[in-house]
Short mmCIF file of C-alpha atoms and ligand atoms in Angstrom, two decimals:
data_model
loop_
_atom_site.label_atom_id
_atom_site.label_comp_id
_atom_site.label_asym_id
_atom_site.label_seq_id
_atom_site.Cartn_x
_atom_site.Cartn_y
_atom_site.Cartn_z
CA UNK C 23 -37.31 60.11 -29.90
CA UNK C 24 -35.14 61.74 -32.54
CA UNK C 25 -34.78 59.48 -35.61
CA UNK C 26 -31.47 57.76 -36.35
CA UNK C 27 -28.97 59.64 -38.70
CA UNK C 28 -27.95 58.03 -42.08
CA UNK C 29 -24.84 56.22 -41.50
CA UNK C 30 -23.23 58.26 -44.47
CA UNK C 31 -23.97 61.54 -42.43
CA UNK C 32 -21.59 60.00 -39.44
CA UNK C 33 -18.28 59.00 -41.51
CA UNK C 34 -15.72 61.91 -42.20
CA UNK C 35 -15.48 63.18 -45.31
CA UNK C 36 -12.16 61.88 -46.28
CA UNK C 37 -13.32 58.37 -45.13
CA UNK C 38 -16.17 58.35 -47.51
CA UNK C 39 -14.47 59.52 -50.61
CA UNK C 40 -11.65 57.17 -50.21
CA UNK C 41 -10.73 53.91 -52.49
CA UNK C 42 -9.14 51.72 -49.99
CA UNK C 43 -5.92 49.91 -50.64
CA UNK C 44 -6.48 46.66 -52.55
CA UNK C 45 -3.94 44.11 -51.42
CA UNK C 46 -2.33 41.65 -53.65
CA UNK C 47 -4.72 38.96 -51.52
CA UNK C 48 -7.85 41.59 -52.58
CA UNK C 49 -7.44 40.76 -56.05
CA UNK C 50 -7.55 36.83 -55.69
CA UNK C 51 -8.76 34.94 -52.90
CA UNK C 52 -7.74 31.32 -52.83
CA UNK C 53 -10.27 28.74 -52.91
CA UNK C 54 -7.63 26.27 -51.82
CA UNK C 55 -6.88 24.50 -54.77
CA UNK C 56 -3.14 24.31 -55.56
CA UNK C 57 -2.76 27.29 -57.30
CA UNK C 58 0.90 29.08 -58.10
CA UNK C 59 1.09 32.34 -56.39
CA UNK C 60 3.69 35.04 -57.78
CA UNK C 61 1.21 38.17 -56.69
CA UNK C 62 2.77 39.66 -53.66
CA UNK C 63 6.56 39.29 -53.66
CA UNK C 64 6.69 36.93 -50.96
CA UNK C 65 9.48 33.83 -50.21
CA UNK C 66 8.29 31.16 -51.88
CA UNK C 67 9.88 28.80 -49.46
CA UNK C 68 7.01 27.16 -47.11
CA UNK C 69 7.69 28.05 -43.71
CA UNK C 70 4.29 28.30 -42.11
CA UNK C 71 4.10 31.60 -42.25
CA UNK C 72 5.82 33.12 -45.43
CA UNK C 73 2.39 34.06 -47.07
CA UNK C 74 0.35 37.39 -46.43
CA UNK C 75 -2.24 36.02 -43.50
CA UNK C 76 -6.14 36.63 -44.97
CA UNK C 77 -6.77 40.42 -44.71
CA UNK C 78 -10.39 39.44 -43.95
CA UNK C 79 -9.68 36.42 -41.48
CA UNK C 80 -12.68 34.78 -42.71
CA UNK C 81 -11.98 31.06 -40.92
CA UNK C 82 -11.60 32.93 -37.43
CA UNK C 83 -14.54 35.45 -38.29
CA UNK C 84 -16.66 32.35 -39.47
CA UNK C 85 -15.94 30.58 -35.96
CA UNK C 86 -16.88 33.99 -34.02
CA UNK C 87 -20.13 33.95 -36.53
CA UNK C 88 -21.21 30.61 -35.37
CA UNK C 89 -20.65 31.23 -31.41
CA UNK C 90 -22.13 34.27 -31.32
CA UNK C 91 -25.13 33.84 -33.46
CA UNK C 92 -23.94 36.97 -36.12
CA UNK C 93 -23.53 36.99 -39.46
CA UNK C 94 -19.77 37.49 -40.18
CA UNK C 95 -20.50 40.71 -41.87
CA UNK C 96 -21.40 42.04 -38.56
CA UNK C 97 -17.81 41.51 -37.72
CA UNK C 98 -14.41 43.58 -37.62
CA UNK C 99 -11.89 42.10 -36.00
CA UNK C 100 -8.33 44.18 -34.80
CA UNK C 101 -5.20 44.04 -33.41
CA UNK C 102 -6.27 44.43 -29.51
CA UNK C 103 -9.68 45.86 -29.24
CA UNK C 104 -7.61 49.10 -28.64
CA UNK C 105 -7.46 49.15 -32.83
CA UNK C 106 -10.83 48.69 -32.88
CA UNK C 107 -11.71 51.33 -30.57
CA UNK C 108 -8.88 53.65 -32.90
CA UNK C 109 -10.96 52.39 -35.81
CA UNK C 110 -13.94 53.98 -34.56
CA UNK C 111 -12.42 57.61 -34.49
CA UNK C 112 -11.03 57.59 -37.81
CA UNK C 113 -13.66 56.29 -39.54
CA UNK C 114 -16.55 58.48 -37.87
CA UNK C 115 -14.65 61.78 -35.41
CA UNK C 116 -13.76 64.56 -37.57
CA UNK C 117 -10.52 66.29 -35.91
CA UNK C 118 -10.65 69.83 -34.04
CA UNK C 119 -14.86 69.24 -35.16
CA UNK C 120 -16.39 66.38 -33.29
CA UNK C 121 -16.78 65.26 -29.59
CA UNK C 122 -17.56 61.97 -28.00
CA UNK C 123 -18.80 61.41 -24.30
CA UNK C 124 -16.98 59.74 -21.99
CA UNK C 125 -18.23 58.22 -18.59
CA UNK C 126 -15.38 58.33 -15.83
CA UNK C 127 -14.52 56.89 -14.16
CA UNK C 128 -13.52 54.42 -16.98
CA UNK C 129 -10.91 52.62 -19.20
CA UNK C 130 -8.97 55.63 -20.24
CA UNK C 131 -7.95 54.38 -23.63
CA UNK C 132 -11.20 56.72 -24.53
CA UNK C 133 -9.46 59.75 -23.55
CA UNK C 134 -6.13 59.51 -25.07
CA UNK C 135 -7.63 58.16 -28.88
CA UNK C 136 -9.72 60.99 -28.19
CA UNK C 137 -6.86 63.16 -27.62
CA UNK C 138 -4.29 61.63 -30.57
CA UNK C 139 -7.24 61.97 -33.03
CA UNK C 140 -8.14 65.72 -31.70
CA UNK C 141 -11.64 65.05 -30.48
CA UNK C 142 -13.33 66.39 -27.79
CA UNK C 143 -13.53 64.13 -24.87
CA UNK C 144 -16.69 65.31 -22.85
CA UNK C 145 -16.56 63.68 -19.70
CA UNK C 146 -19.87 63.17 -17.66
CA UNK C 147 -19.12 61.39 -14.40
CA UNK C 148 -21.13 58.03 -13.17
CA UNK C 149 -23.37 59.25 -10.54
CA UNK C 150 -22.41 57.79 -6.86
CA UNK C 151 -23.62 53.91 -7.50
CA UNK C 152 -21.23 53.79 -10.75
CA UNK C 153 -24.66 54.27 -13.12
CA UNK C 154 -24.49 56.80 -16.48
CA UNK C 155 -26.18 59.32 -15.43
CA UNK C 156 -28.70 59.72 -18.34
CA UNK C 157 -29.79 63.06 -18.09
CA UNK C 158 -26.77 65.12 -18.36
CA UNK C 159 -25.42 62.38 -21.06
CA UNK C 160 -27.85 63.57 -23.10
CA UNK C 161 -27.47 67.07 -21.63
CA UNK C 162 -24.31 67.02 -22.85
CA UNK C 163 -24.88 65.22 -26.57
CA UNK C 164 -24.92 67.57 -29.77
CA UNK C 165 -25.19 67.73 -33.18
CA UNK C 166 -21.31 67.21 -33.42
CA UNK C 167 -21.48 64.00 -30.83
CA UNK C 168 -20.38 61.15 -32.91
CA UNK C 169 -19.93 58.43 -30.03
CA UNK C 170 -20.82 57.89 -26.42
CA UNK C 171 -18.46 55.31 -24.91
CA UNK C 172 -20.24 52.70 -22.24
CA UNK C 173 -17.82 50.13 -20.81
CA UNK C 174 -20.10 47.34 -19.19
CA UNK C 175 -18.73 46.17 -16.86
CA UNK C 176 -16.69 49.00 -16.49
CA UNK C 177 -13.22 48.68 -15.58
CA UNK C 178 -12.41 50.13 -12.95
CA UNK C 179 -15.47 49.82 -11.07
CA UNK C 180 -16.02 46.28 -12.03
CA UNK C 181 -19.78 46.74 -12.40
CA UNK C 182 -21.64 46.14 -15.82
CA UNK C 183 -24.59 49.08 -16.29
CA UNK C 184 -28.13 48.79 -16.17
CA UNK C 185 -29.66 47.62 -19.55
CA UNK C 186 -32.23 50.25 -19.13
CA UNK C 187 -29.86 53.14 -19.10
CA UNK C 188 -27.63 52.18 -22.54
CA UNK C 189 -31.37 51.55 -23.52
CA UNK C 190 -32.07 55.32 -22.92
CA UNK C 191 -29.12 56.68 -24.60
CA UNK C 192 -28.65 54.08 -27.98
CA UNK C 193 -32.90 55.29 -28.35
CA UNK C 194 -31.75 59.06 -28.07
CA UNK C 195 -28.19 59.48 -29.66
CA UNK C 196 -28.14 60.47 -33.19
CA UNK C 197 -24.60 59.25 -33.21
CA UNK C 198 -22.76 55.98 -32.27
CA UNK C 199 -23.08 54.45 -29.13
CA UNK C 200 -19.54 52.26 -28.50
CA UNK C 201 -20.63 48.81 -25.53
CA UNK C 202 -17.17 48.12 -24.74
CA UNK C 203 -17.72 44.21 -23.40
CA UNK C 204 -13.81 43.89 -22.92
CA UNK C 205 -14.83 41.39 -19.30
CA UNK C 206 -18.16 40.51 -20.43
CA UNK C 207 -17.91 36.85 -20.37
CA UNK C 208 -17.28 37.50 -16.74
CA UNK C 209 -20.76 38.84 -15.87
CA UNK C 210 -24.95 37.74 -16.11
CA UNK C 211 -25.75 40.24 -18.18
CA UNK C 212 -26.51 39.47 -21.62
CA UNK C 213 -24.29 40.79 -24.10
CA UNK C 214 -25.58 43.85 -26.41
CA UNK C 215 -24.56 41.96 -29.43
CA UNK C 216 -28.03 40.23 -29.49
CA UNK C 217 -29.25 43.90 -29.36
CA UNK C 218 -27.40 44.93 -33.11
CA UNK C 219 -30.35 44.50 -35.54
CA UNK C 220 -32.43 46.79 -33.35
CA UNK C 221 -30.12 48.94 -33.00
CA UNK C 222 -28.34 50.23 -36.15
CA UNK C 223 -25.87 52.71 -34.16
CA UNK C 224 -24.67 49.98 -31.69
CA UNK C 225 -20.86 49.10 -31.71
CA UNK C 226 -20.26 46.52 -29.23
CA UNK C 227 -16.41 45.41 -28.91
CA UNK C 228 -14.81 42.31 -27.38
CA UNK C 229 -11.78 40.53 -26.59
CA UNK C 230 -9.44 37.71 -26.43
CA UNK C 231 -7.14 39.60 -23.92
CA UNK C 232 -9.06 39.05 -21.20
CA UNK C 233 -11.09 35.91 -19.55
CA UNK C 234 -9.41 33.81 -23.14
CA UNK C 235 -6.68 34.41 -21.40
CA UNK C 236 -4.31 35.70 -24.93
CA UNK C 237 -3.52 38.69 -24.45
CA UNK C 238 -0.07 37.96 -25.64
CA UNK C 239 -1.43 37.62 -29.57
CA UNK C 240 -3.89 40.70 -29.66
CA UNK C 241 -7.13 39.85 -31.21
CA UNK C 242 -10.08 42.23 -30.47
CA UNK C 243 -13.25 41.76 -32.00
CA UNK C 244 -16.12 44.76 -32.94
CA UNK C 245 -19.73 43.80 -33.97
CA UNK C 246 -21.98 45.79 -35.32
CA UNK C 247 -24.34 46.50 -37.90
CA UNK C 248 -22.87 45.68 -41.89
CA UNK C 249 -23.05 49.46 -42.99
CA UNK C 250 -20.52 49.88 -39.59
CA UNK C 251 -18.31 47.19 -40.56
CA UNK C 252 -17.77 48.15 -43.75
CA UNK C 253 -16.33 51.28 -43.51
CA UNK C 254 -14.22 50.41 -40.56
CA UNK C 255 -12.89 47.54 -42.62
CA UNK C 256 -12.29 50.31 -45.82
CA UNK C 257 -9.75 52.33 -43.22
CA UNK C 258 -8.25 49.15 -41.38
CA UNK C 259 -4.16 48.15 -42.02
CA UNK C 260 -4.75 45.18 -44.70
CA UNK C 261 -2.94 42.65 -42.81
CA UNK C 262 -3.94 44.11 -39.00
CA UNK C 263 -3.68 40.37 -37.44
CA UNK C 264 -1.46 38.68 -38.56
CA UNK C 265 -0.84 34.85 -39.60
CA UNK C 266 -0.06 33.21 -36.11
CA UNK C 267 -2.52 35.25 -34.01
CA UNK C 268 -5.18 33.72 -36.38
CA UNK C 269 -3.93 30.19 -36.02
CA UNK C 270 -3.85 30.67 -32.54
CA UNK C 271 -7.00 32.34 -32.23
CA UNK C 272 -9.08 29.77 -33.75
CA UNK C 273 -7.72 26.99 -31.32
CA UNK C 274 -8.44 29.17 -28.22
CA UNK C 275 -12.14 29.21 -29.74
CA UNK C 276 -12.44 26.09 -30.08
CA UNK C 277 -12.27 24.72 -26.65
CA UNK C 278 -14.30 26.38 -25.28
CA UNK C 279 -14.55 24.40 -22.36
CA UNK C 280 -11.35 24.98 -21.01
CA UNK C 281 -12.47 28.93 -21.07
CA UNK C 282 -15.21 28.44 -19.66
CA UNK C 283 -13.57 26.12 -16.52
CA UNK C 284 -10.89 28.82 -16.05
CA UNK C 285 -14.24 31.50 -15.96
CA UNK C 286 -15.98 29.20 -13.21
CA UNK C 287 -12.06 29.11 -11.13
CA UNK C 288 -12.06 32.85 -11.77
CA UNK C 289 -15.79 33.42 -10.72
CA UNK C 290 -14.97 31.35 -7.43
CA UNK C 291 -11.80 32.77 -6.62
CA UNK C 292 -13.45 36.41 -6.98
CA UNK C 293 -16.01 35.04 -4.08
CA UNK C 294 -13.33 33.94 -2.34
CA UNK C 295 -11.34 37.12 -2.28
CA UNK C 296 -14.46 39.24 -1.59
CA UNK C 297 -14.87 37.15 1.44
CA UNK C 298 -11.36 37.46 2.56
CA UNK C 299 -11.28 40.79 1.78
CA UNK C 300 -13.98 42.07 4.64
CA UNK C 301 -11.68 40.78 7.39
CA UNK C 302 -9.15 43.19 6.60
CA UNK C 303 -9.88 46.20 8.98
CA UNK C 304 -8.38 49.11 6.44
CA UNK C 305 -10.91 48.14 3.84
CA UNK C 306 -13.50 50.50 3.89
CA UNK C 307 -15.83 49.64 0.71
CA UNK C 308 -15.69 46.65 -1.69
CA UNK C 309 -17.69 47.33 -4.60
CA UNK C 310 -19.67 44.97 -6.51
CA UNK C 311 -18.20 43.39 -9.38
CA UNK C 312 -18.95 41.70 -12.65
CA UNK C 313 -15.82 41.15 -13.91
CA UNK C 314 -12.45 39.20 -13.04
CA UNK C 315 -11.06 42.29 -10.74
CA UNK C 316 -12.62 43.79 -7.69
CA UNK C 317 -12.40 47.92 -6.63
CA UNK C 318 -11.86 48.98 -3.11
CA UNK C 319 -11.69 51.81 -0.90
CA UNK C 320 -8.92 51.28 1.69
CA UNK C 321 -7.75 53.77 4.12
CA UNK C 322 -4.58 55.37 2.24
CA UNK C 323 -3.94 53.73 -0.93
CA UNK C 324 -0.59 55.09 -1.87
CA UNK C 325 0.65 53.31 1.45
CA UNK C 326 -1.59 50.20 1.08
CA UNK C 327 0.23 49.78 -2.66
CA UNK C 328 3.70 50.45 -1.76
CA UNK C 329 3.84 47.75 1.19
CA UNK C 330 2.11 45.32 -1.20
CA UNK C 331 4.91 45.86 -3.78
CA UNK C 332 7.41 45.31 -1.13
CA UNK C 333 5.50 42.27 -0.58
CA UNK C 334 6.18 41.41 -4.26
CA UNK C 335 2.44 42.00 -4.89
CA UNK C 336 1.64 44.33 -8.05
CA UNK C 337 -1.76 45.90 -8.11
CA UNK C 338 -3.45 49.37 -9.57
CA UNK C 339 -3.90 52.00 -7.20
CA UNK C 340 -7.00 54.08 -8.93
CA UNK C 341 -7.21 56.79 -6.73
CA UNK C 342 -6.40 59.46 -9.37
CA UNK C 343 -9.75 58.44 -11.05
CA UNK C 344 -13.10 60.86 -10.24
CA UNK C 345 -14.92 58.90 -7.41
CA UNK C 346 -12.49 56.10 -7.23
CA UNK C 347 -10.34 58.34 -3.58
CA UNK C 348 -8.05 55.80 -2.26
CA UNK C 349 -8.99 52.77 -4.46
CA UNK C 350 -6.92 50.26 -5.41
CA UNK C 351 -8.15 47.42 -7.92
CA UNK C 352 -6.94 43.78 -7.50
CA UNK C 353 -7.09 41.40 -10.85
CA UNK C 354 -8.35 38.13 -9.29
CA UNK C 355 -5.13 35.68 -9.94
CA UNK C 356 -4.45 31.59 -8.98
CA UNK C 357 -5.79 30.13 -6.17
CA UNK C 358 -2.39 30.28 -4.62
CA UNK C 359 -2.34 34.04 -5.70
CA UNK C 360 -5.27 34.92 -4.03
CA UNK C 361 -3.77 33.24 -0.75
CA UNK C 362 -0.56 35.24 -1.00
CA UNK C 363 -2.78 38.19 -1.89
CA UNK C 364 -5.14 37.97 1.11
CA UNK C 365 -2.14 37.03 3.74
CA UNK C 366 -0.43 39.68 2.69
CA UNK C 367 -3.44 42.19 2.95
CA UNK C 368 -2.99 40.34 6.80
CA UNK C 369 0.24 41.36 7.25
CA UNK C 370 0.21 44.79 7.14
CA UNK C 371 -3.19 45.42 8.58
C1 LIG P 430 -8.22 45.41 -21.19
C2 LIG P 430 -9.27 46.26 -21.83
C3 LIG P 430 -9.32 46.44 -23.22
C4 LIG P 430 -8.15 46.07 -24.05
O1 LIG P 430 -8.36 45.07 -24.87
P1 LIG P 430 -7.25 44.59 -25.91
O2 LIG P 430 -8.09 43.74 -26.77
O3 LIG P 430 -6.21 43.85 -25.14
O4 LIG P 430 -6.70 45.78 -26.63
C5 LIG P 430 -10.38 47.14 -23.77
N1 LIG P 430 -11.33 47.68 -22.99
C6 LIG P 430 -11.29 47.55 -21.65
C7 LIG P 430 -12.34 48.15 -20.83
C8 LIG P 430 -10.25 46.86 -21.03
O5 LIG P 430 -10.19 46.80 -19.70
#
């Protein structure tokens, strides 16, 4: 086993020698007694959101803390986990120098930061079951390989990875390895954020978008080791979310039952739809799925999407994706969603 790299031997060199902006909120930070605050130019005029929102969003980061057992240094939090995931390449991918590995098929936000940051993307393929394929990821890792990108589950395929085979690759990478958890709280698996203290080169990034059901107000959350955090939070836009995702952000997380109810529906309704979905003769493969959408292989999927637009029906055909030939991937919906879904699928068969 190689040994880990100094963090300070992963950041670019413009990243470490820079002196971050400092905020007219950087300088003082409240401590809620009545103060008078002429520092930033704002209205004066209370509207509920005329003040700069806290650049460090320590109420919502506290909350996030608590629930996930993590101390809120551990945590960055972005607009979208797509900033977060944009965060990671400025702060560590030297342009027209470094590379990070890719596993397609996948989420292919990857491939285009990669590409608007001028990294090398090196893809290496899942093997046939949707698995890395360990050997030629590390095959493919060098000294210049600052990240290796796991999405578990992975969307499209819907199936989170075996813990083993991250295992392999966080205890050989010199670099980063990025867990992108974006439907986690769909799936068994445990998350890899009990996994940061043993692993100092673990990024693991949620989000509200998904099974929280906000999309709408863009909050995505990274965890990882302090040393991590900090320098991410040294490049981030001071204000990055803003005053009424916050607000709303820290009510979602707070009922947590009603997430967790619309997870159970979702969980059902995925069952259900599997079910429905092996009566309809031009579906050839469903694959398994941990998360709140389900892959399959239908006969000609260009046709198959087409009459289910005409149906009103709006779903992701995949097949341009290596391995994913004439897939289409459904996003479980309503109960009465699912119904229209499945009848339609009837219809045209
Ligand atoms: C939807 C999705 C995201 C996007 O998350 P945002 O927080 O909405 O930016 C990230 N990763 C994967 C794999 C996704 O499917």
């Amino acid at each position: 086993m190689h040994t880990i790299l100094q963090l300070t031997d992963l950041v670019r060199e413009t990243v470490k020698d820079l002196k971050p902006y400092a905020s007219a909120r950087d300088e003082y930070v409240s401590d809620g007694s009545s103060m008078i605050f002429l520092d930033a130019n704002e209205n004066p005029f209370d509207n509920g959101v005329n003040r700069y929102p806290d650049p460090y969003q320590h109420k919502l980061k506290a909350v996030l803390a608590s629930q996930k057992s993590v101390a809120e240094e551990n945590i960055l939090l972005g607009n979208g986990s797509d900033e977060v995931l944009d965060l990671i390449f400025r702060a560590f991918c030297e342009p027209h120098q470094d590379a990070i590995i890719t596993l397609p098929p996948t989420y292919g936000m990857y491939k285009v930061l990669a590409g608007i940051n001028a990294v090398a993307n090196r893809e290496v393929p899942l093997t046939a079951d949707f698995e890395p394929d360990v050997p030629a990821i590390v095959e493919a890792m060098d000294m210049d390989t600052k990240v290796v990108f796991f999405c578990s589950p992975n969307n499209p395929t819907g199936n989170a990875f075996a813990t083993e085979r991250i295992e392999a690759v966080l205890a050989r990478h010199k670099g980063l390895v990025v867990v992108d958890e974006a439907y986690v709280d769909f799936s068994k698996k445990e998350s890899w954020v009990s996994h940061l203290k043993k692993y100092p080169n673990l990024i693991v990034t949620q989000t509200l978008s998904k099974a929280y059901g906000m999309a709408g107000i863009r909050l995505g959350i990274c965890y990882a080791s302090k040393e991590i955090i900090t320098v991410l939070h040294k490049i981030k836009p001071p204000y990055n979310v803003n005053q009424l995702t916050q607000e709303r952000a820290l009510e979602c997380l707070s009922d947590r039952a009603t997430v967790e109810e619309q997870v159970e529906l979702l969980l059902k309704e995925r069952q259900k739809v599997m079910t429905g979905l092996k009566t309809i003769p031009f579906v050839q493969t469903i694959y398994p799925t941990d998360a709140n959408f389900i892959l399959v292989k239908v006969d000609d999927a260009e046709q198959r999407y087409q009459q289910l637009l005409q149906h009103g029906i709006v779903v992701r055909n995949r097949s341009n994706q290596p391995l994913c030939h004439n897939t289409l991937r459904f996003s479980i919906g309503t109960p009465a969603e699912n119904i229209r879904l499945l009848t339609v699928l009837k219809t045209i068969a």
